Amino acid sequence: MNKATPSPSGQFIACPSCGHSNPAWYAACEKCGKQLSLKSTTSQVSAPRQAVATRPGCLTAYAVFLGISAALLTLAGVLFILGLLTDRRYSMNAPLVGGIILTFSFAAFYFLLAQGLINQKNWARIAAILIEIISIPGGLVGILAGLLQFSPTNDPSLLICGSIIRMGVSGYLIYWLSVNRRYFHR
């Protein structure tokens, strides 16, 4: 197959074509199939390192969702500022300015988090877990508001079901991000 006689265990060679880390005794890259030459084997043998698995689609989808959220928050902030500038009934006061700053801060944070998840950074995994943990009490408040009939709609079951679904999604994301460390690197 791809294996020749094994060289000293634990040595790897980077493929000159795709950069994939292969055991030093492989004759061809296990990812792209390009022949590994003896010259590249002797010059590029390195100590073993843990390779990061390719990014799964669900991680990409979550990062895209965060990126869209960042774009929508930015748009909301811009529209809010434009609305304040065109409507003279409202003046810029500290709570409004604070709200605008907070909106743009969340947008920037979501954008950075999306970039970190796309690049499979471990800090982004930890931050996403913390965000999802923080969102669970909000779901509980939504369920309580629906039970107490404080729903903005006439049907509190929509608020209750939406809150339960959101808490389920948060729980799944916490679980998935916790058990799939192999997809992230420092």
mmCIF file of N, CA and C in Angstrom, residues 14-152:
data_model
loop_
_atom_site.group_PDB
_atom_site.id
_atom_site.type_symbol
_atom_site.label_atom_id
_atom_site.label_comp_id
_atom_site.label_asym_id
_atom_site.label_seq_id
_atom_site.Cartn_x
_atom_site.Cartn_y
_atom_site.Cartn_z
ATOM 1 N N ALA A 14 6.306 16.515 6.267
ATOM 2 C CA ALA A 14 5.265 17.355 5.697
ATOM 3 C C ALA A 14 5.263 17.184 4.180
ATOM 4 N N CYS A 15 4.091 16.977 3.613
ATOM 5 C CA CYS A 15 3.975 16.845 2.154
ATOM 6 C C CYS A 15 4.332 18.170 1.500
ATOM 7 N N PRO A 16 5.208 18.173 0.485
ATOM 8 C CA PRO A 16 5.572 19.433 -0.172
ATOM 9 C C PRO A 16 4.408 20.022 -0.963
ATOM 10 N N SER A 17 3.398 19.225 -1.263
ATOM 11 C CA SER A 17 2.270 19.703 -2.057
ATOM 12 C C SER A 17 1.166 20.314 -1.193
ATOM 13 N N CYS A 18 0.699 19.548 -0.197
ATOM 14 C CA CYS A 18 -0.447 20.018 0.597
ATOM 15 C C CYS A 18 -0.091 20.343 2.038
ATOM 16 N N GLY A 19 1.106 19.979 2.483
ATOM 17 C CA GLY A 19 1.538 20.279 3.840
ATOM 18 C C GLY A 19 1.056 19.290 4.887
ATOM 19 N N HIS A 20 0.353 18.240 4.471
ATOM 20 C CA HIS A 20 -0.156 17.245 5.412
ATOM 21 C C HIS A 20 1.006 16.517 6.081
ATOM 22 N N SER A 21 0.872 16.249 7.371
ATOM 23 C CA SER A 21 1.911 15.551 8.127
ATOM 24 C C SER A 21 1.730 14.048 7.963
ATOM 25 N N ASN A 22 2.730 13.393 7.387
ATOM 26 C CA ASN A 22 2.700 11.950 7.130
ATOM 27 C C ASN A 22 3.788 11.269 7.933
ATOM 28 N N PRO A 23 3.572 10.009 8.336
ATOM 29 C CA PRO A 23 4.678 9.262 8.940
ATOM 30 C C PRO A 23 5.855 9.218 7.958
ATOM 31 N N ALA A 24 7.052 9.294 8.476
ATOM 32 C CA ALA A 24 8.244 9.431 7.641
ATOM 33 C C ALA A 24 8.453 8.242 6.706
ATOM 34 N N TRP A 25 7.889 7.088 6.998
ATOM 35 C CA TRP A 25 8.093 5.912 6.155
ATOM 36 C C TRP A 25 7.087 5.798 5.020
ATOM 37 N N TYR A 26 6.133 6.723 4.912
ATOM 38 C CA TYR A 26 5.164 6.676 3.809
ATOM 39 C C TYR A 26 5.857 7.072 2.510
ATOM 40 N N ALA A 27 5.513 6.398 1.429
ATOM 41 C CA ALA A 27 6.084 6.718 0.118
ATOM 42 C C ALA A 27 5.283 7.817 -0.564
ATOM 43 N N ALA A 28 4.009 7.948 -0.215
ATOM 44 C CA ALA A 28 3.147 8.972 -0.814
ATOM 45 C C ALA A 28 2.297 9.597 0.290
ATOM 46 N N CYS A 29 1.868 10.817 0.061
ATOM 47 C CA CYS A 29 1.039 11.540 1.026
ATOM 48 C C CYS A 29 -0.308 10.833 1.168
ATOM 49 N N GLU A 30 -0.729 10.621 2.407
ATOM 50 C CA GLU A 30 -2.003 9.944 2.616
ATOM 51 C C GLU A 30 -3.188 10.857 2.329
ATOM 52 N N LYS A 31 -2.968 12.156 2.200
ATOM 53 C CA LYS A 31 -4.070 13.084 1.916
ATOM 54 C C LYS A 31 -4.217 13.351 0.420
ATOM 55 N N CYS A 32 -3.122 13.716 -0.241
ATOM 56 C CA CYS A 32 -3.238 14.090 -1.651
ATOM 57 C C CYS A 32 -2.621 13.066 -2.603
ATOM 58 N N GLY A 33 -1.858 12.107 -2.087
ATOM 59 C CA GLY A 33 -1.289 11.061 -2.921
ATOM 60 C C GLY A 33 0.022 11.411 -3.598
ATOM 61 N N LYS A 34 0.531 12.625 -3.386
ATOM 62 C CA LYS A 34 1.795 13.028 -4.019
ATOM 63 C C LYS A 34 2.945 12.208 -3.443
ATOM 64 N N GLN A 35 3.856 11.803 -4.348
ATOM 65 C CA GLN A 35 5.023 11.032 -3.945
ATOM 66 C C GLN A 35 5.880 11.848 -2.989
ATOM 67 N N LEU A 36 6.334 11.195 -1.945
ATOM 68 C CA LEU A 36 7.250 11.826 -1.002
ATOM 69 C C LEU A 36 8.646 11.329 -1.339
ATOM 70 N N SER A 37 9.532 12.252 -1.643
ATOM 71 C CA SER A 37 10.875 11.847 -2.064
ATOM 72 C C SER A 37 11.762 11.627 -0.847
ATOM 73 N N LEU A 38 12.804 10.843 -1.063
ATOM 74 C CA LEU A 38 13.750 10.560 0.004
ATOM 75 C C LEU A 38 14.451 11.846 0.440
ATOM 76 N N LYS A 39 14.674 12.744 -0.521
ATOM 77 C CA LYS A 39 15.314 14.012 -0.204
ATOM 78 C C LYS A 39 14.430 14.811 0.757
ATOM 79 N N SER A 40 13.126 14.873 0.459
ATOM 80 C CA SER A 40 12.242 15.633 1.338
ATOM 81 C C SER A 40 12.084 14.925 2.674
ATOM 82 N N THR A 41 12.215 13.592 2.675
ATOM 83 C CA THR A 41 12.100 12.842 3.918
ATOM 84 C C THR A 41 13.245 13.171 4.860
ATOM 85 N N THR A 42 14.449 13.234 4.347
ATOM 86 C CA THR A 42 15.593 13.482 5.223
ATOM 87 C C THR A 42 15.667 14.937 5.646
ATOM 88 N N SER A 43 15.177 15.843 4.835
ATOM 89 C CA SER A 43 15.295 17.249 5.201
ATOM 90 C C SER A 43 14.111 17.756 6.016
ATOM 91 N N GLN A 44 12.956 17.055 5.950
ATOM 92 C CA GLN A 44 11.788 17.589 6.622
ATOM 93 C C GLN A 44 11.266 16.708 7.747
ATOM 94 N N VAL A 45 12.018 15.720 8.151
ATOM 95 C CA VAL A 45 11.566 14.873 9.244
ATOM 96 C C VAL A 45 11.509 15.723 10.503
ATOM 97 N N SER A 46 10.403 15.625 11.199
ATOM 98 C CA SER A 46 10.229 16.447 12.394
ATOM 99 C C SER A 46 9.680 15.599 13.516
ATOM 100 N N ALA A 47 9.663 16.172 14.683
ATOM 101 C CA ALA A 47 9.115 15.486 15.850
ATOM 102 C C ALA A 47 7.597 15.358 15.669
ATOM 103 N N PRO A 48 6.994 14.385 16.305
ATOM 104 C CA PRO A 48 5.559 14.213 16.157
ATOM 105 C C PRO A 48 4.797 15.407 16.716
ATOM 106 N N ARG A 49 3.712 15.731 16.067
ATOM 107 C CA ARG A 49 2.853 16.801 16.553
ATOM 108 C C ARG A 49 1.424 16.372 16.297
ATOM 109 N N GLN A 50 0.551 16.916 17.086
ATOM 110 C CA GLN A 50 -0.836 16.530 16.962
ATOM 111 C C GLN A 50 -1.478 17.348 15.846
ATOM 112 N N ALA A 51 -1.974 16.664 14.850
ATOM 113 C CA ALA A 51 -2.618 17.340 13.738
ATOM 114 C C ALA A 51 -4.048 17.709 14.128
ATOM 115 N N VAL A 52 -4.519 18.844 13.619
ATOM 116 C CA VAL A 52 -5.882 19.289 13.861
ATOM 117 C C VAL A 52 -6.764 18.707 12.766
ATOM 118 N N ALA A 53 -7.859 18.107 13.161
ATOM 119 C CA ALA A 53 -8.772 17.519 12.193
ATOM 120 C C ALA A 53 -9.423 18.621 11.356
ATOM 121 N N THR A 54 -9.860 18.262 10.164
ATOM 122 C CA THR A 54 -10.508 19.242 9.307
ATOM 123 C C THR A 54 -11.800 19.713 9.948
ATOM 124 N N ARG A 55 -12.187 20.933 9.639
ATOM 125 C CA ARG A 55 -13.343 21.569 10.263
ATOM 126 C C ARG A 55 -14.639 20.913 9.786
ATOM 127 N N PRO A 56 -15.472 20.446 10.710
ATOM 128 C CA PRO A 56 -16.747 19.842 10.306
ATOM 129 C C PRO A 56 -17.754 20.905 9.882
ATOM 130 N N GLY A 57 -18.736 20.484 9.118
ATOM 131 C CA GLY A 57 -19.736 21.410 8.593
ATOM 132 C C GLY A 57 -20.546 22.096 9.661
ATOM 133 N N CYS A 58 -20.846 21.401 10.764
ATOM 134 C CA CYS A 58 -21.650 22.034 11.818
ATOM 135 C C CYS A 58 -20.884 23.186 12.471
ATOM 136 N N LEU A 59 -19.571 23.078 12.573
ATOM 137 C CA LEU A 59 -18.767 24.162 13.117
ATOM 138 C C LEU A 59 -18.756 25.347 12.158
ATOM 139 N N THR A 60 -18.658 25.064 10.882
ATOM 140 C CA THR A 60 -18.729 26.119 9.875
ATOM 141 C C THR A 60 -20.081 26.817 9.921
ATOM 142 N N ALA A 61 -21.159 26.031 10.029
ATOM 143 C CA ALA A 61 -22.517 26.612 10.080
ATOM 144 C C ALA A 61 -22.673 27.514 11.301
ATOM 145 N N TYR A 62 -22.157 27.082 12.448
ATOM 146 C CA TYR A 62 -22.241 27.905 13.663
ATOM 147 C C TYR A 62 -21.448 29.201 13.493
ATOM 148 N N ALA A 63 -20.262 29.117 12.898
ATOM 149 C CA ALA A 63 -19.455 30.311 12.670
ATOM 150 C C ALA A 63 -20.146 31.258 11.695
ATOM 151 N N VAL A 64 -20.765 30.720 10.650
ATOM 152 C CA VAL A 64 -21.501 31.560 9.690
ATOM 153 C C VAL A 64 -22.680 32.227 10.384
ATOM 154 N N PHE A 65 -23.387 31.477 11.242
ATOM 155 C CA PHE A 65 -24.496 32.056 12.003
ATOM 156 C C PHE A 65 -24.011 33.220 12.860
ATOM 157 N N LEU A 66 -22.877 33.057 13.536
ATOM 158 C CA LEU A 66 -22.325 34.146 14.349
ATOM 159 C C LEU A 66 -21.918 35.334 13.481
ATOM 160 N N GLY A 67 -21.353 35.057 12.298
ATOM 161 C CA GLY A 67 -20.992 36.147 11.385
ATOM 162 C C GLY A 67 -22.213 36.921 10.904
ATOM 163 N N ILE A 68 -23.292 36.202 10.597
ATOM 164 C CA ILE A 68 -24.542 36.867 10.185
ATOM 165 C C ILE A 68 -25.103 37.680 11.342
ATOM 166 N N SER A 69 -25.035 37.135 12.555
ATOM 167 C CA SER A 69 -25.484 37.872 13.736
ATOM 168 C C SER A 69 -24.686 39.166 13.906
ATOM 169 N N ALA A 70 -23.375 39.084 13.687
ATOM 170 C CA ALA A 70 -22.526 40.277 13.793
ATOM 171 C C ALA A 70 -22.920 41.310 12.750
ATOM 172 N N ALA A 71 -23.188 40.854 11.522
ATOM 173 C CA ALA A 71 -23.584 41.788 10.465
ATOM 174 C C ALA A 71 -24.931 42.438 10.781
ATOM 175 N N LEU A 72 -25.873 41.662 11.296
ATOM 176 C CA LEU A 72 -27.190 42.218 11.642
ATOM 177 C C LEU A 72 -27.101 43.193 12.811
ATOM 178 N N LEU A 73 -26.267 42.890 13.798
ATOM 179 C CA LEU A 73 -26.075 43.837 14.903
ATOM 180 C C LEU A 73 -25.444 45.137 14.411
ATOM 181 N N THR A 74 -24.494 45.028 13.519
ATOM 182 C CA THR A 74 -23.869 46.227 12.952
ATOM 183 C C THR A 74 -24.901 47.049 12.184
ATOM 184 N N LEU A 75 -25.701 46.391 11.366
ATOM 185 C CA LEU A 75 -26.750 47.079 10.614
ATOM 186 C C LEU A 75 -27.757 47.740 11.553
ATOM 187 N N ALA A 76 -28.146 47.035 12.622
ATOM 188 C CA ALA A 76 -29.085 47.613 13.585
ATOM 189 C C ALA A 76 -28.489 48.852 14.248
ATOM 190 N N GLY A 77 -27.221 48.785 14.600
ATOM 191 C CA GLY A 77 -26.566 49.941 15.200
ATOM 192 C C GLY A 77 -26.509 51.130 14.258
ATOM 193 N N VAL A 78 -26.172 50.868 13.004
ATOM 194 C CA VAL A 78 -26.113 51.949 12.012
ATOM 195 C C VAL A 78 -27.500 52.547 11.788
ATOM 196 N N LEU A 79 -28.511 51.703 11.652
ATOM 197 C CA LEU A 79 -29.874 52.199 11.448
ATOM 198 C C LEU A 79 -30.373 52.975 12.659
ATOM 199 N N PHE A 80 -30.016 52.536 13.841
ATOM 200 C CA PHE A 80 -30.397 53.246 15.050
ATOM 201 C C PHE A 80 -29.763 54.631 15.083
ATOM 202 N N ILE A 81 -28.479 54.704 14.732
ATOM 203 C CA ILE A 81 -27.798 56.005 14.702
ATOM 204 C C ILE A 81 -28.435 56.908 13.653
ATOM 205 N N LEU A 82 -28.708 56.365 12.472
ATOM 206 C CA LEU A 82 -29.344 57.168 11.421
ATOM 207 C C LEU A 82 -30.725 57.643 11.847
ATOM 208 N N GLY A 83 -31.466 56.781 12.539
ATOM 209 C CA GLY A 83 -32.786 57.181 13.036
ATOM 210 C C GLY A 83 -32.690 58.293 14.052
ATOM 211 N N LEU A 84 -31.696 58.227 14.924
ATOM 212 C CA LEU A 84 -31.513 59.295 15.913
ATOM 213 C C LEU A 84 -31.098 60.606 15.254
ATOM 214 N N LEU A 85 -30.285 60.508 14.218
ATOM 215 C CA LEU A 85 -29.811 61.717 13.552
ATOM 216 C C LEU A 85 -30.912 62.400 12.753
ATOM 217 N N THR A 86 -31.845 61.628 12.225
ATOM 218 C CA THR A 86 -32.896 62.217 11.399
ATOM 219 C C THR A 86 -34.125 62.638 12.201
ATOM 220 N N ASP A 87 -34.338 62.073 13.377
ATOM 221 C CA ASP A 87 -35.498 62.415 14.189
ATOM 222 C C ASP A 87 -35.053 63.327 15.321
ATOM 223 N N ARG A 88 -35.400 64.577 15.250
ATOM 224 C CA ARG A 88 -34.936 65.593 16.208
ATOM 225 C C ARG A 88 -35.646 65.500 17.564
ATOM 226 N N ARG A 89 -36.665 64.635 17.686
ATOM 227 C CA ARG A 89 -37.350 64.501 18.975
ATOM 228 C C ARG A 89 -36.457 63.835 20.005
ATOM 229 N N TYR A 90 -35.465 63.097 19.547
ATOM 230 C CA TYR A 90 -34.595 62.363 20.458
ATOM 231 C C TYR A 90 -33.229 63.026 20.503
ATOM 232 N N SER A 91 -32.689 63.100 21.674
ATOM 233 C CA SER A 91 -31.334 63.643 21.812
ATOM 234 C C SER A 91 -30.408 62.517 22.248
ATOM 235 N N MET A 92 -29.167 62.671 21.914
ATOM 236 C CA MET A 92 -28.172 61.676 22.309
ATOM 237 C C MET A 92 -27.915 61.840 23.807
ATOM 238 N N ASN A 93 -28.244 60.820 24.571
ATOM 239 C CA ASN A 93 -27.963 60.841 26.002
ATOM 240 C C ASN A 93 -27.123 59.614 26.339
ATOM 241 N N ALA A 94 -26.709 59.551 27.585
ATOM 242 C CA ALA A 94 -25.790 58.486 27.997
ATOM 243 C C ALA A 94 -26.345 57.078 27.768
ATOM 244 N N PRO A 95 -27.608 56.790 28.111
ATOM 245 C CA PRO A 95 -28.095 55.429 27.859
ATOM 246 C C PRO A 95 -28.134 55.067 26.376
ATOM 247 N N LEU A 96 -28.493 56.038 25.516
ATOM 248 C CA LEU A 96 -28.515 55.753 24.079
ATOM 249 C C LEU A 96 -27.115 55.503 23.543
ATOM 250 N N VAL A 97 -26.185 56.333 23.926
ATOM 251 C CA VAL A 97 -24.801 56.158 23.490
ATOM 252 C C VAL A 97 -24.254 54.838 24.009
ATOM 253 N N GLY A 98 -24.551 54.526 25.274
ATOM 254 C CA GLY A 98 -24.117 53.246 25.839
ATOM 255 C C GLY A 98 -24.704 52.067 25.086
ATOM 256 N N GLY A 99 -25.976 52.172 24.710
ATOM 257 C CA GLY A 99 -26.623 51.107 23.940
ATOM 258 C C GLY A 99 -25.991 50.937 22.571
ATOM 259 N N ILE A 100 -25.661 52.037 21.931
ATOM 260 C CA ILE A 100 -25.017 51.974 20.617
ATOM 261 C C ILE A 100 -23.629 51.341 20.737
ATOM 262 N N ILE A 101 -22.872 51.760 21.729
ATOM 263 C CA ILE A 101 -21.539 51.194 21.942
ATOM 264 C C ILE A 101 -21.634 49.702 22.239
ATOM 265 N N LEU A 102 -22.609 49.320 23.064
ATOM 266 C CA LEU A 102 -22.796 47.913 23.405
ATOM 267 C C LEU A 102 -23.169 47.088 22.173
ATOM 268 N N THR A 103 -24.030 47.640 21.315
ATOM 269 C CA THR A 103 -24.426 46.941 20.090
ATOM 270 C C THR A 103 -23.214 46.690 19.195
ATOM 271 N N PHE A 104 -22.402 47.711 18.979
ATOM 272 C CA PHE A 104 -21.215 47.544 18.134
ATOM 273 C C PHE A 104 -20.165 46.643 18.801
ATOM 274 N N SER A 105 -20.102 46.658 20.137
ATOM 275 C CA SER A 105 -19.169 45.776 20.842
ATOM 276 C C SER A 105 -19.567 44.316 20.660
ATOM 277 N N PHE A 106 -20.870 44.019 20.797
ATOM 278 C CA PHE A 106 -21.335 42.650 20.569
ATOM 279 C C PHE A 106 -21.087 42.230 19.120
ATOM 280 N N ALA A 107 -21.317 43.136 18.193
ATOM 281 C CA ALA A 107 -21.082 42.813 16.780
ATOM 282 C C ALA A 107 -19.609 42.470 16.553
ATOM 283 N N ALA A 108 -18.708 43.267 17.106
ATOM 284 C CA ALA A 108 -17.274 43.007 16.937
ATOM 285 C C ALA A 108 -16.883 41.688 17.601
ATOM 286 N N PHE A 109 -17.430 41.421 18.782
ATOM 287 C CA PHE A 109 -17.117 40.176 19.476
ATOM 288 C C PHE A 109 -17.613 38.970 18.685
ATOM 289 N N TYR A 110 -18.837 39.024 18.176
ATOM 290 C CA TYR A 110 -19.374 37.913 17.382
ATOM 291 C C TYR A 110 -18.556 37.697 16.109
ATOM 292 N N PHE A 111 -18.118 38.783 15.501
ATOM 293 C CA PHE A 111 -17.302 38.652 14.297
ATOM 294 C C PHE A 111 -15.965 37.975 14.625
ATOM 295 N N LEU A 112 -15.312 38.407 15.702
ATOM 296 C CA LEU A 112 -14.040 37.790 16.100
ATOM 297 C C LEU A 112 -14.235 36.327 16.488
ATOM 298 N N LEU A 113 -15.337 36.039 17.168
ATOM 299 C CA LEU A 113 -15.625 34.658 17.551
ATOM 300 C C LEU A 113 -15.853 33.790 16.316
ATOM 301 N N ALA A 114 -16.583 34.320 15.338
ATOM 302 C CA ALA A 114 -16.801 33.573 14.093
ATOM 303 C C ALA A 114 -15.473 33.297 13.391
ATOM 304 N N GLN A 115 -14.591 34.285 13.335
ATOM 305 C CA GLN A 115 -13.273 34.098 12.725
ATOM 306 C C GLN A 115 -12.468 33.044 13.490
ATOM 307 N N GLY A 116 -12.527 33.093 14.818
ATOM 308 C CA GLY A 116 -11.811 32.117 15.622
ATOM 309 C C GLY A 116 -12.321 30.698 15.403
ATOM 310 N N LEU A 117 -13.643 30.541 15.263
ATOM 311 C CA LEU A 117 -14.196 29.213 15.020
ATOM 312 C C LEU A 117 -13.858 28.715 13.619
ATOM 313 N N ILE A 118 -13.889 29.611 12.642
ATOM 314 C CA ILE A 118 -13.510 29.219 11.277
ATOM 315 C C ILE A 118 -12.056 28.748 11.250
ATOM 316 N N ASN A 119 -11.200 29.432 12.008
ATOM 317 C CA ASN A 119 -9.783 29.065 12.059
ATOM 318 C C ASN A 119 -9.496 27.994 13.111
ATOM 319 N N GLN A 120 -10.539 27.462 13.734
ATOM 320 C CA GLN A 120 -10.454 26.368 14.697
ATOM 321 C C GLN A 120 -9.540 26.692 15.879
ATOM 322 N N LYS A 121 -9.681 27.875 16.429
ATOM 323 C CA LYS A 121 -8.888 28.303 17.579
ATOM 324 C C LYS A 121 -9.551 27.831 18.872
ATOM 325 N N ASN A 122 -8.751 27.353 19.798
ATOM 326 C CA ASN A 122 -9.282 26.828 21.054
ATOM 327 C C ASN A 122 -9.938 27.920 21.895
ATOM 328 N N TRP A 123 -9.404 29.155 21.878
ATOM 329 C CA TRP A 123 -10.013 30.237 22.649
ATOM 330 C C TRP A 123 -11.438 30.490 22.162
ATOM 331 N N ALA A 124 -11.695 30.337 20.864
ATOM 332 C CA ALA A 124 -13.034 30.547 20.324
ATOM 333 C C ALA A 124 -13.983 29.444 20.796
ATOM 334 N N ARG A 125 -13.478 28.217 20.893
ATOM 335 C CA ARG A 125 -14.287 27.110 21.403
ATOM 336 C C ARG A 125 -14.717 27.387 22.834
ATOM 337 N N ILE A 126 -13.776 27.822 23.667
ATOM 338 C CA ILE A 126 -14.071 28.102 25.074
ATOM 339 C C ILE A 126 -15.044 29.279 25.186
ATOM 340 N N ALA A 127 -14.834 30.332 24.401
ATOM 341 C CA ALA A 127 -15.734 31.483 24.436
ATOM 342 C C ALA A 127 -17.142 31.101 23.989
ATOM 343 N N ALA A 128 -17.253 30.262 22.973
ATOM 344 C CA ALA A 128 -18.571 29.827 22.504
ATOM 345 C C ALA A 128 -19.275 29.002 23.578
ATOM 346 N N ILE A 129 -18.545 28.144 24.269
ATOM 347 C CA ILE A 129 -19.142 27.374 25.361
ATOM 348 C C ILE A 129 -19.676 28.319 26.440
ATOM 349 N N LEU A 130 -18.883 29.324 26.810
ATOM 350 C CA LEU A 130 -19.318 30.278 27.838
ATOM 351 C C LEU A 130 -20.546 31.066 27.401
ATOM 352 N N ILE A 131 -20.588 31.479 26.135
ATOM 353 C CA ILE A 131 -21.748 32.214 25.625
ATOM 354 C C ILE A 131 -23.000 31.349 25.689
ATOM 355 N N GLU A 132 -22.875 30.100 25.304
ATOM 356 C CA GLU A 132 -24.033 29.209 25.334
ATOM 357 C C GLU A 132 -24.476 28.923 26.767
ATOM 358 N N ILE A 133 -23.539 28.816 27.703
ATOM 359 C CA ILE A 133 -23.904 28.625 29.108
ATOM 360 C C ILE A 133 -24.658 29.850 29.627
ATOM 361 N N ILE A 134 -24.190 31.037 29.256
ATOM 362 C CA ILE A 134 -24.841 32.276 29.690
ATOM 363 C C ILE A 134 -26.241 32.409 29.098
ATOM 364 N N SER A 135 -26.475 31.858 27.908
ATOM 365 C CA SER A 135 -27.782 32.012 27.264
ATOM 366 C C SER A 135 -28.867 31.126 27.873
ATOM 367 N N ILE A 136 -28.487 30.107 28.619
ATOM 368 C CA ILE A 136 -29.484 29.189 29.197
ATOM 369 C C ILE A 136 -30.418 29.900 30.186
ATOM 370 N N PRO A 137 -29.939 30.755 31.099
ATOM 371 C CA PRO A 137 -30.902 31.461 31.970
ATOM 372 C C PRO A 137 -31.900 32.326 31.186
ATOM 373 N N GLY A 138 -31.481 32.869 30.050
ATOM 374 C CA GLY A 138 -32.409 33.628 29.213
ATOM 375 C C GLY A 138 -33.552 32.757 28.705
ATOM 376 N N GLY A 139 -33.230 31.507 28.377
ATOM 377 C CA GLY A 139 -34.265 30.573 27.962
ATOM 378 C C GLY A 139 -35.221 30.259 29.095
ATOM 379 N N LEU A 140 -34.672 30.128 30.302
ATOM 380 C CA LEU A 140 -35.528 29.884 31.471
ATOM 381 C C LEU A 140 -36.455 31.069 31.734
ATOM 382 N N VAL A 141 -35.948 32.286 31.561
ATOM 383 C CA VAL A 141 -36.785 33.484 31.714
ATOM 384 C C VAL A 141 -37.889 33.496 30.650
ATOM 385 N N GLY A 142 -37.554 33.081 29.430
ATOM 386 C CA GLY A 142 -38.562 33.012 28.374
ATOM 387 C C GLY A 142 -39.662 32.018 28.690
ATOM 388 N N ILE A 143 -39.288 30.867 29.238
ATOM 389 C CA ILE A 143 -40.289 29.871 29.630
ATOM 390 C C ILE A 143 -41.168 30.422 30.744
ATOM 391 N N LEU A 144 -40.545 31.056 31.748
ATOM 392 C CA LEU A 144 -41.293 31.637 32.857
ATOM 393 C C LEU A 144 -42.234 32.741 32.365
ATOM 394 N N ALA A 145 -41.748 33.582 31.460
ATOM 395 C CA ALA A 145 -42.589 34.655 30.921
ATOM 396 C C ALA A 145 -43.783 34.082 30.165
ATOM 397 N N GLY A 146 -43.558 33.013 29.437
ATOM 398 C CA GLY A 146 -44.670 32.385 28.732
ATOM 399 C C GLY A 146 -45.675 31.775 29.687
ATOM 400 N N LEU A 147 -45.182 31.128 30.746
ATOM 401 C CA LEU A 147 -46.085 30.526 31.733
ATOM 402 C C LEU A 147 -46.894 31.571 32.489
ATOM 403 N N LEU A 148 -46.275 32.736 32.705
ATOM 404 C CA LEU A 148 -46.966 33.810 33.429
ATOM 405 C C LEU A 148 -47.736 34.741 32.497
ATOM 406 N N GLN A 149 -47.822 34.359 31.215
ATOM 407 C CA GLN A 149 -48.587 35.113 30.214
ATOM 408 C C GLN A 149 -48.009 36.509 29.942
ATOM 409 N N PHE A 150 -46.677 36.657 30.034
ATOM 410 C CA PHE A 150 -46.033 37.915 29.698
ATOM 411 C C PHE A 150 -45.491 37.894 28.277
ATOM 412 N N SER A 151 -46.151 37.183 27.425
ATOM 413 C CA SER A 151 -45.686 37.023 26.054
ATOM 414 C C SER A 151 -46.075 38.231 25.218
ATOM 415 N N PRO A 152 -45.182 38.703 24.342
ATOM 416 C CA PRO A 152 -45.544 39.826 23.465
ATOM 417 C C PRO A 152 -46.585 39.425 22.424
#
